[in-house]
Amino acid sequence: MKQALDQRSLDQLFFNAHSYNSFTDQAVSEDTIRELYEMMKWTPTSMNTQPARFVFIRNPEARERLLPAMLASNVEKTRQAPLTVIIAADSAFYEHLPSQFKAYDAAPMFANNAALAESTAFRNSTLQGAYLIMAARALGLDAGPMSGFDAAKVNAEFFPDGRWSANFIVNLGHGAMEGGHYPRGPRLAFEQVARIE
């Protein structure tokens, strides 16, 4: 029988977590990056498509290539973050389906339907990016997800062959305790967003 997580774990993942705008200067090691991926890769995607692709940016040269694509309000927070991740979608994700989804040959349904492939890649890479945030929180990291960037510029700089395309960007690290985030905003009540039928 599975058991519910304890309150401390739930607080770290959900109730006390924030989106961070600034971080300490503590680096995120390559071992931690790999551990992060090893954890999140087990999360579900449609037909095990796993279309997300990740560019982990740590070195200053790569970061300087990214900054011109960021909206002005996101430039400094991205410049100072120990780690920035571009979550991208692989438009030809279905090439891996023969080894990743063995129930039947699903690759042709995507290879022959560009609209289905695009919507599947976008939806599931978004899911995987969210899983990455939760895995980071589980490992004691803090996250600052952003959609404020010029995707065309990111794609031209990092994915010039056109196969991958940027979905969203996340800064990761250890959040600054003083002024690292805004006060938590309210959330909509269950009755405002849901019904049980």
XYZ file of N, CA, C and O in Angstrom:
788
model
N 0.829 -1.194 0.000
C 0.000 0.000 0.000
C 0.873 1.257 0.000
O 1.795 1.374 0.797
N 0.569 2.157 -0.913
C 1.258 3.448 -0.897
C 0.747 4.268 0.278
O -0.403 4.150 0.690
N 1.611 5.124 0.800
C 1.226 5.996 1.902
C 1.362 7.443 1.467
O 2.226 7.784 0.649
N 0.518 8.283 2.020
C 0.609 9.718 1.749
C 1.933 10.250 2.283
O 2.460 9.768 3.293
N 2.496 11.227 1.573
C 3.719 11.871 2.047
C 3.450 12.610 3.352
O 2.323 13.060 3.608
N 4.488 12.745 4.154
C 4.318 13.482 5.403
C 4.173 14.977 5.126
O 4.460 15.457 4.031
N 3.725 15.708 6.123
C 3.428 17.128 5.940
C 4.662 17.935 5.556
O 4.577 18.860 4.745
N 5.802 17.580 6.108
C 7.028 18.305 5.765
C 7.324 18.178 4.276
O 7.698 19.166 3.624
N 7.165 16.991 3.721
C 7.389 16.789 2.285
C 6.374 17.569 1.462
O 6.718 18.199 0.459
N 5.118 17.525 1.875
C 4.080 18.259 1.158
C 4.324 19.768 1.209
O 4.099 20.481 0.221
N 4.800 20.252 2.342
C 5.113 21.679 2.452
C 6.209 22.067 1.469
O 6.133 23.108 0.821
N 7.257 21.221 1.375
C 8.379 21.522 0.485
C 7.949 21.499 -0.983
O 8.396 22.323 -1.784
N 7.087 20.571 -1.331
C 6.656 20.433 -2.723
C 5.575 21.432 -3.109
O 5.557 21.917 -4.248
N 4.662 21.744 -2.174
C 3.483 22.514 -2.526
C 3.229 23.721 -1.617
O 3.300 24.867 -2.063
N 2.911 23.458 -0.353
C 2.298 24.478 0.481
C 3.224 25.637 0.843
O 2.770 26.764 0.986
N 4.514 25.388 0.981
C 5.461 26.448 1.321
C 6.385 26.813 0.164
O 7.313 27.598 0.342
N 6.157 26.244 -0.992
C 7.019 26.516 -2.153
C 6.627 27.837 -2.810
O 5.464 28.248 -2.767
N 7.607 28.484 -3.415
C 7.399 29.761 -4.107
C 8.100 29.713 -5.461
O 9.012 28.918 -5.677
N 7.696 30.610 -6.330
C 8.468 30.872 -7.552
C 9.516 31.917 -7.202
O 9.172 33.016 -6.762
N 10.783 31.573 -7.416
C 11.880 32.447 -6.993
C 12.383 33.321 -8.133
O 12.474 32.882 -9.277
N 12.704 34.567 -7.762
C 13.280 35.530 -8.705
C 14.764 35.743 -8.475
O 15.455 36.259 -9.348
N 15.244 35.363 -7.301
C 16.679 35.491 -7.027
C 17.126 34.308 -6.175
O 16.343 33.719 -5.432
N 18.412 34.008 -6.332
C 18.980 32.812 -5.735
C 20.294 33.155 -5.052
O 20.924 34.171 -5.345
N 20.729 32.262 -4.163
C 22.064 32.396 -3.602
C 23.072 32.062 -4.708
O 22.701 31.592 -5.779
N 24.339 32.275 -4.422
C 25.366 31.963 -5.418
C 25.838 30.513 -5.340
O 26.804 30.130 -5.991
N 25.148 29.699 -4.565
C 25.507 28.274 -4.471
C 25.251 27.595 -5.799
O 24.150 27.640 -6.334
N 26.267 26.961 -6.344
C 26.161 26.313 -7.649
C 25.296 25.060 -7.572
O 25.124 24.464 -6.510
N 24.768 24.682 -8.720
C 24.060 23.410 -8.863
C 25.001 22.486 -9.633
O 25.363 22.763 -10.776
N 25.408 21.395 -9.009
C 26.425 20.528 -9.582
C 25.876 19.708 -10.747
O 24.659 19.506 -10.878
N 26.779 19.201 -11.565
C 26.374 18.304 -12.641
C 25.732 17.048 -12.074
O 24.763 16.519 -12.655
N 26.228 16.558 -10.950
C 25.619 15.379 -10.329
C 24.159 15.650 -9.968
O 23.294 14.785 -10.165
N 23.879 16.842 -9.449
C 22.506 17.193 -9.089
C 21.640 17.313 -10.334
O 20.481 16.879 -10.348
N 22.185 17.898 -11.404
C 21.437 17.993 -12.661
C 21.064 16.610 -13.165
O 19.922 16.364 -13.572
N 22.017 15.698 -13.127
C 21.737 14.331 -13.590
C 20.742 13.623 -12.672
O 19.859 12.893 -13.137
N 20.847 13.846 -11.372
C 19.898 13.265 -10.424
C 18.491 13.810 -10.679
O 17.496 13.074 -10.614
N 18.426 15.085 -10.982
C 17.155 15.729 -11.302
C 16.498 15.054 -12.500
O 15.309 14.700 -12.471
N 17.277 14.835 -13.555
C 16.712 14.170 -14.736
C 16.320 12.726 -14.434
O 15.260 12.257 -14.846
N 17.185 12.010 -13.708
C 16.898 10.615 -13.398
C 15.600 10.469 -12.602
O 14.889 9.471 -12.744
N 15.272 11.465 -11.808
C 14.028 11.427 -11.048
C 12.834 11.731 -11.944
O 11.854 10.986 -11.972
N 12.924 12.824 -12.715
C 11.743 13.255 -13.464
C 11.446 12.388 -14.677
O 10.322 12.346 -15.154
N 12.418 11.629 -15.165
C 12.182 10.851 -16.383
C 11.151 9.745 -16.195
O 10.617 9.217 -17.169
N 10.856 9.391 -14.940
C 9.899 8.319 -14.671
C 8.461 8.811 -14.623
O 7.544 8.016 -14.398
N 8.242 10.078 -14.835
C 6.885 10.625 -14.775
C 6.138 10.335 -16.077
O 6.753 10.119 -17.120
N 4.805 10.327 -16.030
C 4.036 9.897 -17.203
C 3.907 10.939 -18.301
O 3.783 12.137 -18.042
N 3.945 10.449 -19.535
C 3.586 11.227 -20.715
C 2.719 10.340 -21.602
O 2.760 9.119 -21.501
N 1.955 10.958 -22.465
C 1.071 10.228 -23.362
C 1.869 9.217 -24.188
O 2.829 9.583 -24.869
N 1.489 7.952 -24.099
C 2.141 6.878 -24.851
C 3.650 6.849 -24.621
O 4.412 6.414 -25.484
N 4.086 7.341 -23.471
C 5.505 7.393 -23.125
C 6.323 8.145 -24.179
O 7.468 7.805 -24.470
N 5.715 9.195 -24.741
C 6.352 9.935 -25.833
C 7.604 10.691 -25.401
O 8.537 10.836 -26.192
N 7.630 11.215 -24.177
C 8.810 11.915 -23.644
C 9.379 12.936 -24.640
O 10.572 12.904 -24.965
N 8.579 13.899 -25.113
C 9.071 14.822 -26.140
C 9.936 15.959 -25.610
O 10.548 16.673 -26.412
N 9.998 16.156 -24.306
C 10.773 17.283 -23.787
C 12.264 17.063 -23.983
O 12.770 15.949 -23.879
N 12.943 18.149 -24.286
C 14.402 18.170 -24.364
C 14.879 19.322 -23.486
O 14.196 20.338 -23.367
N 16.039 19.158 -22.876
C 16.488 20.087 -21.847
C 17.888 20.610 -22.164
O 18.787 19.819 -22.441
N 18.031 21.910 -22.105
C 19.349 22.528 -22.201
C 19.620 23.175 -20.846
O 18.957 24.150 -20.461
N 20.578 22.613 -20.102
C 20.951 23.123 -18.780
C 22.093 24.111 -18.954
O 23.193 23.729 -19.377
N 21.838 25.339 -18.620
C 22.807 26.411 -18.855
C 23.451 26.807 -17.535
O 22.784 27.311 -16.623
N 24.762 26.571 -17.453
C 25.527 26.949 -16.265
C 26.646 27.920 -16.581
O 26.977 28.771 -15.773
N 27.285 27.772 -17.746
C 28.467 28.604 -17.989
C 28.081 29.983 -18.512
O 27.051 30.151 -19.182
N 28.875 30.990 -18.192
C 28.535 32.370 -18.550
C 28.386 32.599 -20.044
O 27.552 33.411 -20.471
N 29.177 31.904 -20.859
C 29.095 32.104 -22.306
C 27.727 31.689 -22.841
O 27.109 32.407 -23.636
N 27.254 30.540 -22.413
C 25.928 30.081 -22.848
C 24.837 31.014 -22.329
O 23.872 31.334 -23.041
N 25.007 31.480 -21.101
C 24.013 32.390 -20.519
C 23.941 33.698 -21.307
O 22.849 34.223 -21.558
N 25.085 34.210 -21.727
C 25.091 35.448 -22.510
C 24.395 35.264 -23.853
O 23.828 36.213 -24.395
N 24.416 34.062 -24.386
C 23.686 33.785 -25.630
C 22.181 33.802 -25.407
O 21.409 34.093 -26.328
N 21.753 33.456 -24.197
C 20.328 33.391 -23.888
C 19.745 34.762 -23.536
O 18.595 35.055 -23.893
N 20.507 35.590 -22.862
C 19.959 36.838 -22.302
C 19.291 37.747 -23.324
O 18.257 38.351 -23.006
N 19.804 37.898 -24.550
C 19.115 38.787 -25.493
C 17.704 38.350 -25.844
O 16.909 39.170 -26.329
N 17.371 37.098 -25.585
C 16.019 36.608 -25.889
C 15.048 36.818 -24.728
O 13.839 36.661 -24.901
N 15.560 37.173 -23.552
C 14.698 37.316 -22.383
C 14.031 38.683 -22.365
O 14.626 39.688 -22.768
N 12.786 38.734 -21.885
C 12.155 40.024 -21.663
C 12.962 40.785 -20.621
O 13.625 40.197 -19.770
N 12.885 42.108 -20.673
C 13.711 42.942 -19.805
C 13.580 42.560 -18.335
O 14.572 42.529 -17.594
N 12.362 42.242 -17.890
C 12.132 41.910 -16.482
C 12.755 40.576 -16.076
O 12.879 40.292 -14.877
N 13.154 39.776 -17.048
C 13.722 38.464 -16.741
C 15.232 38.380 -16.973
O 15.834 37.335 -16.722
N 15.832 39.467 -17.441
C 17.254 39.414 -17.791
C 18.128 39.230 -16.560
O 18.944 38.302 -16.497
N 17.998 40.097 -15.555
C 18.899 40.042 -14.406
C 18.703 38.772 -13.591
O 19.667 38.166 -13.135
N 17.456 38.366 -13.414
C 17.224 37.144 -12.632
C 17.832 35.928 -13.327
O 18.321 35.011 -12.672
N 17.835 35.948 -14.666
C 18.428 34.848 -15.420
C 19.950 34.949 -15.414
O 20.646 33.940 -15.334
N 20.470 36.168 -15.474
C 21.927 36.357 -15.418
C 22.491 35.843 -14.095
O 23.563 35.259 -14.049
N 21.754 36.033 -12.995
C 22.259 35.697 -11.669
C 21.948 34.264 -11.236
O 22.532 33.783 -10.262
N 21.045 33.592 -11.915
C 20.645 32.245 -11.486
C 21.801 31.263 -11.653
O 22.522 31.311 -12.656
N 21.989 30.355 -10.707
C 23.064 29.360 -10.843
C 22.853 28.423 -12.024
O 23.809 27.943 -12.622
N 21.574 28.145 -12.349
C 21.251 27.204 -13.407
C 19.981 27.663 -14.104
O 19.008 28.038 -13.444
N 20.009 27.656 -15.410
C 18.819 27.974 -16.201
C 18.569 26.816 -17.152
O 19.507 26.292 -17.758
N 17.318 26.421 -17.257
C 16.958 25.293 -18.106
C 16.003 25.756 -19.192
O 14.969 26.355 -18.895
N 16.368 25.495 -20.442
C 15.424 25.673 -21.536
C 14.694 24.342 -21.697
O 15.326 23.313 -21.965
N 13.387 24.372 -21.491
C 12.582 23.182 -21.762
C 12.076 23.313 -23.188
O 11.383 24.278 -23.539
N 12.466 22.375 -24.017
C 12.113 22.404 -25.435
C 11.302 21.166 -25.779
O 11.204 20.221 -24.992
N 10.704 21.186 -26.972
C 9.957 20.041 -27.474
C 10.624 19.549 -28.751
O 10.979 20.345 -29.623
N 10.775 18.245 -28.850
C 11.366 17.611 -30.029
C 10.244 17.278 -31.009
O 9.380 16.446 -30.722
N 10.261 17.904 -32.174
C 9.184 17.695 -33.145
C 9.175 16.285 -33.722
O 8.164 15.830 -34.254
N 10.289 15.574 -33.617
C 10.372 14.199 -34.127
C 10.519 13.198 -32.977
O 11.177 12.166 -33.106
N 9.884 13.507 -31.849
C 9.949 12.635 -30.672
C 9.555 11.201 -30.988
O 10.035 10.252 -30.362
N 8.666 11.036 -31.961
C 8.108 9.711 -32.279
C 9.149 8.745 -32.824
O 8.920 7.533 -32.856
N 10.321 9.248 -33.216
C 11.377 8.348 -33.669
C 11.827 7.387 -32.571
O 12.373 6.318 -32.841
N 11.608 7.780 -31.323
C 12.016 6.941 -30.193
C 10.914 5.985 -29.739
O 11.156 5.144 -28.863
N 9.730 6.103 -30.291
C 8.617 5.285 -29.818
C 8.849 3.771 -29.957
O 8.423 3.013 -29.072
N 9.511 3.289 -31.012
C 9.703 1.832 -31.087
C 10.402 1.244 -29.867
O 10.112 0.109 -29.472
N 11.303 1.998 -29.250
C 11.973 1.477 -28.056
C 11.302 1.903 -26.757
O 11.494 1.272 -25.718
N 10.483 2.958 -26.798
C 9.916 3.514 -25.579
C 8.448 3.149 -25.361
O 7.944 3.226 -24.246
N 7.749 2.790 -26.435
C 6.333 2.419 -26.340
C 6.133 1.168 -27.186
O 6.026 1.232 -28.410
N 6.119 0.039 -26.519
C 6.150 -1.243 -27.239
C 4.782 -1.900 -27.368
O 4.678 -3.014 -27.886
N 3.737 -1.226 -26.925
C 2.399 -1.821 -27.009
C 1.997 -2.059 -28.455
O 1.387 -3.075 -28.780
N 2.321 -1.125 -29.320
C 2.090 -1.258 -30.760
C 2.888 -0.180 -31.467
O 3.461 0.711 -30.821
N 2.928 -0.213 -32.785
C 3.721 0.736 -33.570
C 2.955 2.053 -33.700
O 2.127 2.214 -34.603
N 3.235 2.982 -32.803
C 2.516 4.254 -32.768
C 3.205 5.349 -33.574
O 2.610 6.389 -33.820
N 4.456 5.126 -33.970
C 5.206 6.180 -34.656
C 4.495 6.720 -35.898
O 4.455 7.943 -36.101
N 3.915 5.869 -36.758
C 3.289 6.400 -37.979
C 2.144 7.377 -37.722
O 1.924 8.296 -38.511
N 1.415 7.206 -36.633
C 0.297 8.111 -36.379
C 0.771 9.540 -36.158
O 0.049 10.497 -36.457
N 1.999 9.705 -35.656
C 2.569 11.038 -35.487
C 3.345 11.479 -36.727
O 3.267 12.637 -37.140
N 4.083 10.567 -37.309
C 4.881 10.897 -38.498
C 3.999 11.354 -39.647
O 4.415 12.189 -40.466
N 2.768 10.851 -39.706
C 1.851 11.172 -40.803
C 0.820 12.231 -40.434
O -0.101 12.490 -41.210
N 0.957 12.841 -39.256
C -0.009 13.841 -38.823
C 0.737 14.930 -38.053
O 0.905 14.843 -36.838
N 1.181 15.960 -38.767
C 2.012 17.006 -38.164
C 1.287 17.737 -37.044
O 1.889 18.087 -36.027
N -0.015 17.980 -37.207
C -0.763 18.693 -36.170
C -0.831 17.879 -34.884
O -0.668 18.421 -33.779
N -1.064 16.574 -35.007
C -1.099 15.711 -33.828
C 0.271 15.652 -33.170
O 0.385 15.722 -31.936
N 1.320 15.536 -33.960
C 2.676 15.504 -33.409
C 2.992 16.799 -32.662
O 3.550 16.775 -31.557
N 2.615 17.932 -33.249
C 2.913 19.230 -32.620
C 2.166 19.389 -31.306
O 2.749 19.801 -30.300
N 0.870 19.070 -31.298
C 0.096 19.237 -30.062
C 0.558 18.259 -28.986
O 0.620 18.606 -27.806
N 0.918 17.051 -29.384
C 1.413 16.061 -28.422
C 2.749 16.487 -27.839
O 2.974 16.390 -26.624
N 3.633 16.985 -28.693
C 4.943 17.439 -28.222
C 4.800 18.618 -27.271
O 5.460 18.657 -26.217
N 3.939 19.567 -27.605
C 3.775 20.747 -26.746
C 3.159 20.365 -25.404
O 3.675 20.730 -24.344
N 2.069 19.611 -25.445
C 1.371 19.248 -24.203
C 2.273 18.450 -23.275
O 2.385 18.733 -22.075
N 2.939 17.462 -23.821
C 3.717 16.564 -22.969
C 5.060 17.148 -22.554
O 5.561 16.836 -21.474
N 5.658 18.010 -23.377
C 6.881 18.679 -22.927
C 6.557 19.688 -21.829
O 7.379 19.918 -20.927
N 5.364 20.272 -21.881
C 4.926 21.148 -20.795
C 4.786 20.358 -19.505
O 5.245 20.793 -18.439
N 4.149 19.192 -19.599
C 4.053 18.317 -18.432
C 5.435 17.987 -17.881
O 5.679 18.081 -16.669
N 6.357 17.618 -18.758
C 7.688 17.232 -18.299
C 8.426 18.410 -17.660
O 9.181 18.221 -16.704
N 8.207 19.602 -18.169
C 8.803 20.774 -17.533
C 8.259 20.989 -16.136
O 9.003 21.353 -15.211
N 6.952 20.767 -15.965
C 6.361 20.875 -14.629
C 6.903 19.788 -13.705
O 7.191 20.048 -12.527
N 7.051 18.580 -14.239
C 7.653 17.515 -13.432
C 9.074 17.899 -13.005
O 9.505 17.590 -11.885
N 9.809 18.541 -13.892
C 11.171 18.964 -13.565
C 11.162 19.920 -12.377
O 12.009 19.825 -11.482
N 10.206 20.836 -12.358
C 10.096 21.774 -11.243
C 9.827 21.025 -9.944
O 10.452 21.296 -8.908
N 8.913 20.059 -9.986
C 8.596 19.320 -8.769
C 9.767 18.445 -8.326
O 10.033 18.302 -7.129
N 10.481 17.858 -9.283
C 11.671 17.072 -8.938
C 12.727 17.974 -8.308
O 13.403 17.580 -7.346
N 12.883 19.185 -8.849
C 13.845 20.130 -8.264
C 13.469 20.448 -6.824
O 14.334 20.454 -5.930
N 12.203 20.704 -6.578
C 11.763 20.965 -5.207
C 12.026 19.757 -4.309
O 12.429 19.909 -3.150
N 11.798 18.558 -4.832
C 12.040 17.349 -4.045
C 13.503 17.213 -3.662
O 13.831 16.644 -2.616
N 14.407 17.744 -4.506
C 15.847 17.681 -4.233
C 16.337 18.881 -3.426
O 17.535 19.032 -3.209
N 15.426 19.740 -2.990
C 15.805 20.874 -2.163
C 16.164 22.120 -2.940
O 16.693 23.075 -2.373
N 15.894 22.130 -4.245
C 16.137 23.310 -5.064
C 14.865 24.151 -5.157
O 13.767 23.685 -4.862
N 15.035 25.385 -5.584
C 13.918 26.282 -5.836
C 13.882 26.607 -7.319
O 14.903 26.526 -8.018
N 12.699 26.987 -7.801
C 12.507 27.196 -9.237
C 11.834 28.528 -9.507
O 11.017 28.999 -8.719
N 12.185 29.087 -10.656
C 11.533 30.290 -11.149
C 11.181 30.114 -12.606
O 11.970 30.468 -13.491
N 10.012 29.540 -12.916
C 9.627 29.325 -14.315
C 9.243 30.629 -14.999
O 8.696 31.534 -14.375
N 9.533 30.716 -16.304
C 9.278 31.946 -17.059
C 8.784 31.619 -18.458
O 9.286 30.702 -19.104
N 7.807 32.405 -18.904
C 7.406 32.365 -20.307
C 7.731 33.687 -20.992
O 7.434 33.860 -22.169
N 8.358 34.584 -20.269
C 8.691 35.905 -20.807
C 10.006 35.904 -21.564
O 11.051 36.342 -21.047
N 9.964 35.422 -22.800
C 11.151 35.404 -23.652
C 10.698 35.313 -25.097
O 9.543 34.971 -25.388
N 11.609 35.612 -26.004
C 11.330 35.543 -27.432
C 11.724 34.150 -27.920
O 12.909 33.851 -28.088
N 10.730 33.296 -28.130
C 11.002 31.915 -28.498
C 11.749 31.818 -29.821
O 12.615 30.957 -29.988
N 11.431 32.699 -30.761
C 12.116 32.657 -32.060
C 13.611 32.906 -31.890
O 14.435 32.251 -32.555
N 13.973 33.832 -31.000
C 15.398 34.106 -30.753
C 16.081 32.927 -30.070
O 17.211 32.577 -30.411
N 15.393 32.319 -29.097
C 15.968 31.147 -28.421
C 16.168 30.018 -29.425
O 17.222 29.381 -29.462
N 15.172 29.796 -30.243
C 15.270 28.707 -31.224
C 16.392 28.954 -32.221
O 17.144 28.039 -32.570
N 16.518 30.201 -32.677
C 17.570 30.520 -33.644
C 18.962 30.329 -33.030
O 19.887 29.860 -33.708
N 19.092 30.658 -31.757
C 20.399 30.590 -31.103
C 20.771 29.180 -30.660
O 21.921 28.749 -30.807
N 19.802 28.446 -30.132
C 20.108 27.150 -29.528
C 19.655 25.949 -30.359
O 20.199 24.861 -30.223
N 18.666 26.146 -31.228
C 18.110 25.032 -31.995
C 17.987 25.392 -33.479
O 16.899 25.332 -34.062
N 19.087 25.770 -34.114
C 18.998 26.275 -35.491
C 18.540 25.246 -36.516
O 18.060 25.636 -37.582
N 18.639 23.956 -36.200
C 18.192 22.957 -37.178
C 16.672 22.811 -37.204
O 16.113 22.149 -38.085
N 15.990 23.414 -36.232
C 14.540 23.443 -36.236
C 13.849 22.241 -35.639
O 12.624 22.230 -35.511
N 14.587 21.224 -35.253
C 13.934 20.025 -34.720
C 13.390 20.262 -33.311
O 12.282 19.829 -32.984
N 14.160 20.931 -32.467
C 13.697 21.276 -31.130
C 13.160 22.698 -31.160
O 13.629 23.530 -31.950
N 12.198 22.981 -30.289
C 11.690 24.348 -30.157
C 11.419 24.645 -28.688
O 10.938 23.783 -27.944
N 11.738 25.850 -28.280
C 11.606 26.244 -26.874
C 10.147 26.277 -26.459
O 9.300 26.802 -27.182
N 9.881 25.741 -25.274
C 8.548 25.782 -24.684
C 8.524 26.826 -23.570
O 7.816 27.811 -23.656
N 9.311 26.609 -22.514
C 9.465 27.627 -21.479
C 10.818 27.471 -20.817
O 11.580 26.558 -21.152
N 11.137 28.384 -19.916
C 12.465 28.468 -19.310
C 12.304 28.504 -17.794
O 11.369 29.123 -17.270
N 13.213 27.827 -17.095
C 13.163 27.774 -15.636
C 14.541 28.092 -15.072
O 15.539 27.492 -15.484
N 14.584 29.025 -14.134
C 15.794 29.243 -13.349
C 15.732 28.339 -12.127
O 14.682 28.208 -11.484
N 16.867 27.707 -11.791
C 16.933 26.801 -10.650
C 18.110 27.157 -9.761
O 19.140 27.652 -10.241
N 17.965 26.877 -8.500
C 19.046 27.089 -7.542
C 18.476 27.040 -6.141
O 17.401 26.486 -5.901
N 19.207 27.641 -5.210
C 18.746 27.760 -3.831
C 18.237 29.186 -3.664
O 19.003 30.149 -3.758
N 16.934 29.316 -3.452
C 16.315 30.633 -3.412
C 16.878 31.520 -2.313
O 17.175 31.049 -1.208
N 17.031 32.793 -2.642
C 17.486 33.765 -1.647
C 16.396 33.943 -0.599
O 15.225 34.162 -0.931
N 16.780 33.829 0.664
C 15.794 33.915 1.742
C 15.269 35.336 1.923
O 14.133 35.538 2.327
N 16.086 36.330 1.626
C 15.652 37.721 1.751
C 15.324 38.270 0.374
O 16.215 38.449 -0.461
N 14.060 38.527 0.127
C 13.650 39.140 -1.129
C 13.748 38.247 -2.341
O 13.745 38.731 -3.478
N 13.824 36.933 -2.133
C 13.974 36.027 -3.271
C 12.697 35.774 -4.035
O 12.723 35.304 -5.165
N 11.576 36.093 -3.384
C 10.295 35.875 -4.048
C 9.285 36.906 -3.553
O 9.460 37.531 -2.510
N 8.223 37.084 -4.309
C 7.125 37.945 -3.894
C 6.274 37.223 -2.863
O 6.295 35.985 -2.780
N 5.485 37.978 -2.084
C 4.530 37.293 -1.195
C 3.611 36.392 -2.013
O 3.259 36.708 -3.147
N 3.242 35.292 -1.439
C 2.405 34.330 -2.154
C 1.055 34.948 -2.492
O 0.392 35.546 -1.653
N 0.661 34.788 -3.750
C -0.646 35.262 -4.178
C -1.735 34.283 -3.789
O -1.473 33.119 -3.500
N -2.982 34.755 -3.799
C -4.085 33.848 -3.465
C -4.302 32.814 -4.561
O -3.765 32.938 -5.662
N -5.073 31.813 -4.269
C -5.433 30.785 -5.229
C -6.949 30.687 -5.296
O -7.646 30.930 -4.311
N -7.461 30.334 -6.455
C -8.899 30.174 -6.621
C -9.402 28.997 -5.798
O -8.715 27.981 -5.643
N -10.610 29.127 -5.282
C -11.220 28.073 -4.484
C -11.699 26.930 -5.383
O -11.958 27.134 -6.572
N -11.832 25.783 -4.797
C -12.291 24.596 -5.535
C -13.583 24.902 -6.289
O -13.737 24.558 -7.462
N -14.509 25.551 -5.615
C -15.826 25.811 -6.216
C -15.749 26.732 -7.417
O -16.664 26.746 -8.262
N -14.676 27.515 -7.528
C -14.520 28.420 -8.648
C -13.969 27.725 -9.894
O -14.147 28.224 -11.008
N -13.312 26.610 -9.724
C -12.600 26.006 -10.843
C -12.968 24.561 -11.129
O -12.528 23.985 -12.127
N -13.754 23.953 -10.258
C -13.980 22.514 -10.390
C -15.406 22.152 -10.032
O -16.111 22.883 -9.338
N -15.830 21.011 -10.535
C -17.093 20.409 -10.102
C -16.921 18.889 -10.122
O -16.070 18.353 -10.847
N -17.699 18.248 -9.335
C -17.684 16.791 -9.244
C -18.995 16.292 -9.832
O -20.074 16.696 -9.390
N -18.928 15.440 -10.823
C -20.139 14.924 -11.470
C -20.269 13.425 -11.245
O -19.299 12.733 -11.035
